[in-house]
Amino acid sequence: MVWSFAPEQLQDPDKVTEYLKGKCCGDSKETQLTALCWALATIYQTLLDSRQHHQGEERENRPTGTAAAQAPATGTAAEPKDQPIPVSVTPIHKKKYTRKSVRLVKDDDEPGPSREQEEEPEPEVITRSPSLSELRDMRKDFSRLPGEHIITWLLRYWDNGASSLELEGREAKQLGSLSREGGIDKAIGKKAQTLSLWRGSLSSLRERYPFSEDVVCRPGKWTTMESDIQYLRELAVREMVYYDPDNAQLPTDPDEVQCTRPMWRKFVRSAPSSYAYSLAVID
């Protein structure tokens, strides 16, 4: 199902609710949940584009020089007080860690030293241990902040590029206490095989808390479009903690996790009262 929203359409939550109900009417519950998740993502992107366009116009219309802004002349039409205000949202930025490797080859019929081969697959990857300065940067990017909720930390962990950083257990141990929980950090450091820091942390959290009821997302109500998208992503991360690690068909990206009925109910319960009823009707 393709969604298309105009920025002015999103200023009235009641109209948005009626529009969503009309589009999803007659579909199965699972189809409704999937369609609604796509709708929320489309709304988020529309608001972001609107905000960026608004900021671009402000920069273009900003006067240059030292002339002070003049007060509006009397007798002119005043701006309407109920003019909609664009919603401020922050785009998601993800870091990417990469490892470089070089394979040297030598032509059979050409004497001389080996040369570097370009644009060919590399059958062997030569890795090295991270330097002290790299370890410091990793600690800064991946350490859990004081008072930060465990799932909020894991989501920031993902956004900072933990999935692209592969470490052995002894290398991960050199990062020190990342999670601020001894049981989790110890499990990360004892991994014998080379894993991405993301996968190692998910499995270590699952070892520390084997029952999903022991891991809850941060309490409280979301109040902005940015915070409700953040909460949905945190619910997806919690879902991934208890995925079967041997099932290659399951998504490895939190943003690709399908919204389940329990996830949706948690999301509805965290909604402000002005939205809770409209969202509950879709369940």
CSV table of C-alpha atoms in Angstrom, one decimal:
chain,number,residue,atom,x,y,z
A,1,MET,CA,0.0,0.0,0.0
A,2,VAL,CA,1.4,3.4,-1.0
A,3,TRP,CA,0.9,6.3,1.3
A,4,SER,CA,1.0,10.0,0.4
A,5,PHE,CA,0.4,12.8,2.8
A,6,ALA,CA,0.5,16.6,2.3
A,7,PRO,CA,2.2,18.6,5.1
A,8,GLU,CA,-1.0,20.5,5.8
A,9,GLN,CA,-3.0,17.3,6.1
A,10,LEU,CA,-0.8,16.2,9.0
A,11,GLN,CA,-1.8,19.2,11.2
A,12,ASP,CA,-5.2,17.7,12.0
A,13,PRO,CA,-4.8,14.3,13.9
A,14,ASP,CA,-8.5,13.5,13.5
A,15,LYS,CA,-8.4,13.8,9.7
A,16,VAL,CA,-5.3,11.6,9.6
A,17,THR,CA,-7.0,9.0,11.8
A,18,GLU,CA,-10.1,8.9,9.6
A,19,TYR,CA,-7.9,8.7,6.5
A,20,LEU,CA,-6.0,5.7,7.9
A,21,LYS,CA,-9.2,3.9,9.0
A,22,GLY,CA,-10.7,4.4,5.5
A,23,LYS,CA,-7.6,3.1,3.7
A,24,CYS,CA,-7.3,0.0,6.0
A,25,CYS,CA,-11.0,-0.8,6.3
A,26,GLY,CA,-11.7,-4.4,5.5
A,27,ASP,CA,-8.1,-5.6,5.7
A,28,SER,CA,-6.8,-8.3,8.2
A,29,LYS,CA,-5.4,-7.2,11.5
A,30,GLU,CA,-1.9,-8.1,10.4
A,31,THR,CA,-2.2,-6.1,7.1
A,32,GLN,CA,-3.6,-3.1,9.1
A,33,LEU,CA,-0.6,-3.2,11.4
A,34,THR,CA,1.9,-3.4,8.6
A,35,ALA,CA,0.2,-0.6,6.6
A,36,LEU,CA,0.1,1.6,9.7
A,37,CYS,CA,3.8,1.2,10.3
A,38,TRP,CA,4.5,2.3,6.7
A,39,ALA,CA,2.1,5.2,7.2
A,40,LEU,CA,4.0,6.4,10.3
A,41,ALA,CA,7.3,6.2,8.5
A,42,THR,CA,5.8,8.2,5.5
A,43,ILE,CA,4.4,10.8,7.9
A,44,TYR,CA,7.8,11.1,9.6
A,45,GLN,CA,9.5,11.6,6.2
A,46,THR,CA,6.9,14.1,5.1
A,47,LEU,CA,7.3,16.2,8.3
A,48,LEU,CA,11.1,16.0,7.9
A,49,ASP,CA,11.0,17.2,4.3
A,50,SER,CA,8.6,20.0,5.3
A,51,ARG,CA,10.9,21.1,8.1
A,52,GLN,CA,14.0,21.1,5.9
A,53,HIS,CA,12.2,23.0,3.1
A,54,HIS,CA,11.0,25.6,5.7
A,55,GLN,CA,14.6,26.0,7.0
A,56,GLY,CA,15.9,26.4,3.4
A,57,GLU,CA,13.4,29.2,2.7
A,58,GLU,CA,14.4,31.0,5.9
A,59,ARG,CA,18.0,31.0,4.8
A,60,GLU,CA,17.2,32.3,1.4
A,61,ASN,CA,14.9,35.1,2.7
A,62,ARG,CA,17.3,36.1,5.5
A,63,PRO,CA,18.5,39.7,5.0
A,64,THR,CA,22.2,40.5,4.7
A,65,GLY,CA,24.1,43.4,6.0
A,66,THR,CA,23.7,45.2,9.3
A,67,ALA,CA,20.2,46.6,8.8
A,68,ALA,CA,17.9,45.8,11.7
A,69,ALA,CA,14.6,44.1,11.1
A,70,GLN,CA,11.7,46.5,10.9
A,71,ALA,CA,8.5,46.1,12.9
A,72,PRO,CA,5.4,45.4,10.8
A,73,ALA,CA,3.6,48.5,9.8
A,74,THR,CA,0.2,49.3,11.4
A,75,GLY,CA,-2.8,48.7,9.3
A,76,THR,CA,-1.4,45.7,7.5
A,77,ALA,CA,-3.1,42.3,7.8
A,78,ALA,CA,-1.8,40.4,10.8
A,79,GLU,CA,-0.6,36.8,10.4
A,80,PRO,CA,-3.2,34.2,11.6
A,81,LYS,CA,-2.6,33.0,15.1
A,82,ASP,CA,-3.6,29.5,14.3
A,83,GLN,CA,-1.1,29.0,11.5
A,84,PRO,CA,0.3,25.4,11.7
A,85,ILE,CA,3.8,25.1,13.2
A,86,PRO,CA,6.2,22.7,11.5
A,87,VAL,CA,7.3,19.8,13.7
A,88,SER,CA,11.0,19.5,14.3
A,89,VAL,CA,12.4,16.1,13.8
A,90,THR,CA,16.0,14.8,13.7
A,91,PRO,CA,17.2,12.5,10.9
A,92,ILE,CA,18.9,9.2,11.9
A,93,HIS,CA,22.6,9.1,11.3
A,94,LYS,CA,24.5,5.9,11.3
A,95,LYS,CA,28.2,5.5,11.5
A,96,LYS,CA,30.1,2.8,9.5
A,97,TYR,CA,33.2,1.1,10.6
A,98,THR,CA,35.2,-0.7,7.9
A,99,ARG,CA,38.3,-2.8,7.8
A,100,LYS,CA,40.8,-2.4,4.9
A,101,SER,CA,42.7,-5.3,3.4
A,102,VAL,CA,45.1,-5.7,0.5
A,103,ARG,CA,46.0,-8.8,-1.5
A,104,LEU,CA,49.2,-8.8,-3.4
A,105,VAL,CA,49.5,-10.8,-6.7
A,106,LYS,CA,52.2,-11.5,-9.2
A,107,ASP,CA,51.8,-12.3,-12.9
A,108,ASP,CA,53.2,-15.7,-13.9
A,109,ASP,CA,55.0,-14.4,-16.9
A,110,GLU,CA,56.1,-11.0,-15.5
A,111,PRO,CA,59.3,-10.9,-13.3
A,112,GLY,CA,59.7,-8.3,-10.6
A,113,PRO,CA,58.0,-7.5,-7.3
A,114,SER,CA,54.4,-8.2,-6.6
A,115,ARG,CA,51.9,-5.5,-7.4
A,116,GLU,CA,48.6,-4.6,-5.8
A,117,GLN,CA,45.6,-6.1,-7.7
A,118,GLU,CA,42.6,-3.8,-8.1
A,119,GLU,CA,38.9,-4.4,-8.5
A,120,GLU,CA,39.0,-8.1,-7.7
A,121,PRO,CA,37.4,-10.1,-4.9
A,122,GLU,CA,39.7,-10.7,-1.9
A,123,PRO,CA,39.7,-14.3,-0.8
A,124,GLU,CA,41.8,-13.5,2.3
A,125,VAL,CA,41.2,-10.7,4.7
A,126,ILE,CA,44.2,-9.5,6.7
A,127,THR,CA,43.0,-8.0,10.0
A,128,ARG,CA,44.8,-6.2,12.8
A,129,SER,CA,44.0,-5.4,16.4
A,130,PRO,CA,42.7,-1.9,17.0
A,131,SER,CA,45.2,0.8,18.2
A,132,LEU,CA,44.8,2.6,21.6
A,133,SER,CA,43.4,5.7,19.9
A,134,GLU,CA,40.9,3.5,18.0
A,135,LEU,CA,39.9,1.8,21.3
A,136,ARG,CA,39.3,5.2,22.9
A,137,ASP,CA,37.1,6.3,20.0
A,138,MET,CA,35.1,3.0,20.2
A,139,ARG,CA,34.6,3.5,23.9
A,140,LYS,CA,33.2,7.0,23.3
A,141,ASP,CA,30.8,5.7,20.6
A,142,PHE,CA,29.6,2.6,22.2
A,143,SER,CA,29.7,3.1,26.0
A,144,ARG,CA,26.3,3.3,27.8
A,145,LEU,CA,25.6,6.6,29.3
A,146,PRO,CA,24.9,7.0,33.1
A,147,GLY,CA,21.2,6.4,33.6
A,148,GLU,CA,20.6,5.4,30.0
A,149,HIS,CA,18.1,2.6,29.5
A,150,ILE,CA,19.6,-0.7,28.3
A,151,ILE,CA,17.4,-0.8,25.1
A,152,THR,CA,18.0,2.9,24.4
A,153,TRP,CA,21.7,2.2,24.6
A,154,LEU,CA,21.5,-0.7,22.2
A,155,LEU,CA,19.6,1.4,19.6
A,156,ARG,CA,22.3,4.1,19.8
A,157,TYR,CA,24.8,1.3,19.7
A,158,TRP,CA,23.4,0.2,16.3
A,159,ASP,CA,23.2,3.8,15.0
A,160,ASN,CA,26.9,4.3,15.8
A,161,GLY,CA,27.9,1.4,13.6
A,162,ALA,CA,28.3,-1.6,16.0
A,163,SER,CA,27.1,-4.0,13.3
A,164,SER,CA,30.0,-3.2,11.0
A,165,LEU,CA,32.8,-3.7,13.7
A,166,GLU,CA,34.0,-7.3,14.0
A,167,LEU,CA,36.1,-8.1,17.1
A,168,GLU,CA,37.4,-11.2,18.8
A,169,GLY,CA,36.6,-11.7,22.4
A,170,ARG,CA,39.9,-10.5,23.6
A,171,GLU,CA,39.6,-7.4,21.5
A,172,ALA,CA,36.1,-6.7,22.8
A,173,LYS,CA,37.4,-7.2,26.4
A,174,GLN,CA,39.9,-4.3,25.8
A,175,LEU,CA,36.9,-1.9,25.3
A,176,GLY,CA,36.2,-2.2,29.0
A,177,SER,CA,32.7,-1.9,30.5
A,178,LEU,CA,30.5,-0.8,27.6
A,179,SER,CA,27.1,-1.7,29.1
A,180,ARG,CA,27.8,-0.8,32.8
A,181,GLU,CA,26.6,-4.3,33.7
A,182,GLY,CA,29.3,-6.8,34.7
A,183,GLY,CA,27.3,-9.8,33.4
A,184,ILE,CA,26.8,-8.4,29.9
A,185,ASP,CA,30.4,-7.1,29.6
A,186,LYS,CA,31.8,-10.4,30.8
A,187,ALA,CA,29.7,-12.3,28.2
A,188,ILE,CA,30.9,-10.0,25.4
A,189,GLY,CA,34.5,-10.5,26.3
A,190,LYS,CA,34.4,-14.3,26.5
A,191,LYS,CA,33.2,-14.9,23.0
A,192,ALA,CA,35.7,-17.2,21.3
A,193,GLN,CA,34.6,-16.6,17.7
A,194,THR,CA,34.8,-13.3,15.8
A,195,LEU,CA,31.4,-11.5,15.9
A,196,SER,CA,30.2,-8.1,15.1
A,197,LEU,CA,30.0,-6.0,18.2
A,198,TRP,CA,26.2,-5.7,17.6
A,199,ARG,CA,25.6,-9.5,17.5
A,200,GLY,CA,27.9,-10.1,20.4
A,201,SER,CA,26.0,-7.6,22.6
A,202,LEU,CA,22.6,-8.9,21.6
A,203,SER,CA,23.5,-12.5,22.5
A,204,SER,CA,25.2,-11.3,25.8
A,205,LEU,CA,22.1,-9.4,26.8
A,206,ARG,CA,20.0,-12.5,26.1
A,207,GLU,CA,22.4,-14.6,28.3
A,208,ARG,CA,22.1,-12.0,31.1
A,209,TYR,CA,18.3,-11.8,30.8
A,210,PRO,CA,17.0,-15.1,29.4
A,211,PHE,CA,13.3,-14.1,29.9
A,212,SER,CA,12.0,-11.3,27.7
A,213,GLU,CA,9.8,-10.1,30.6
A,214,ASP,CA,13.0,-9.0,32.3
A,215,VAL,CA,13.9,-6.4,29.6
A,216,VAL,CA,11.5,-3.5,29.3
A,217,CYS,CA,11.6,-0.4,27.1
A,218,ARG,CA,11.8,2.9,28.8
A,219,PRO,CA,8.6,4.0,30.5
A,220,GLY,CA,6.8,7.2,29.8
A,221,LYS,CA,4.7,8.8,27.1
A,222,TRP,CA,6.0,10.0,23.8
A,223,THR,CA,4.9,13.5,22.9
A,224,THR,CA,6.5,14.2,19.5
A,225,MET,CA,6.7,12.4,16.1
A,226,GLU,CA,10.5,12.0,16.8
A,227,SER,CA,10.0,10.4,20.1
A,228,ASP,CA,7.3,8.0,18.9
A,229,ILE,CA,9.5,6.8,16.0
A,230,GLN,CA,12.3,6.3,18.6
A,231,TYR,CA,10.1,4.3,20.8
A,232,LEU,CA,9.0,2.0,17.9
A,233,ARG,CA,12.6,1.4,17.0
A,234,GLU,CA,13.4,0.5,20.6
A,235,LEU,CA,10.6,-2.0,20.6
A,236,ALA,CA,12.1,-3.5,17.5
A,237,VAL,CA,15.5,-3.8,19.2
A,238,ARG,CA,14.0,-5.6,22.2
A,239,GLU,CA,12.3,-8.0,19.7
A,240,MET,CA,15.7,-8.7,18.1
A,241,VAL,CA,17.4,-9.6,21.5
A,242,TYR,CA,15.3,-12.8,21.6
A,243,TYR,CA,15.6,-13.7,17.9
A,244,ASP,CA,17.0,-17.1,17.0
A,245,PRO,CA,20.6,-16.3,16.1
A,246,ASP,CA,20.8,-19.3,13.8
A,247,ASN,CA,17.8,-18.2,11.7
A,248,ALA,CA,19.3,-16.3,8.7
A,249,GLN,CA,15.9,-15.2,7.4
A,250,LEU,CA,15.3,-12.9,10.4
A,251,PRO,CA,16.2,-9.2,9.8
A,252,THR,CA,19.5,-7.9,11.2
A,253,ASP,CA,18.4,-4.3,11.0
A,254,PRO,CA,16.0,-2.9,13.7
A,255,ASP,CA,14.3,-0.8,11.0
A,256,GLU,CA,13.3,-3.9,9.1
A,257,VAL,CA,11.6,-5.7,12.0
A,258,GLN,CA,7.9,-6.4,11.5
A,259,CYS,CA,5.6,-4.8,14.0
A,260,THR,CA,3.9,-7.5,16.0
A,261,ARG,CA,0.7,-7.3,17.9
A,262,PRO,CA,2.4,-7.1,21.4
A,263,MET,CA,4.7,-4.4,20.0
A,264,TRP,CA,1.8,-2.4,18.8
A,265,ARG,CA,-0.1,-2.7,22.1
A,266,LYS,CA,2.9,-1.4,24.0
A,267,PHE,CA,3.2,1.5,21.5
A,268,VAL,CA,-0.5,2.4,21.9
A,269,ARG,CA,-0.2,2.3,25.7
A,270,SER,CA,2.7,4.8,25.5
A,271,ALA,CA,0.7,7.2,23.3
A,272,PRO,CA,-0.7,10.5,24.7
A,273,SER,CA,-4.4,10.3,25.6
A,274,SER,CA,-5.3,12.4,22.5
A,275,TYR,CA,-3.9,9.7,20.2
A,276,ALA,CA,-4.4,6.5,22.3
A,277,TYR,CA,-8.0,6.0,21.4
A,278,SER,CA,-7.5,6.5,17.6
A,279,LEU,CA,-4.5,4.2,17.6
A,280,ALA,CA,-6.4,1.5,19.6
A,281,VAL,CA,-9.2,1.5,17.1
A,282,ILE,CA,-6.8,0.2,14.5
A,283,ASP,CA,-5.7,-2.8,16.7
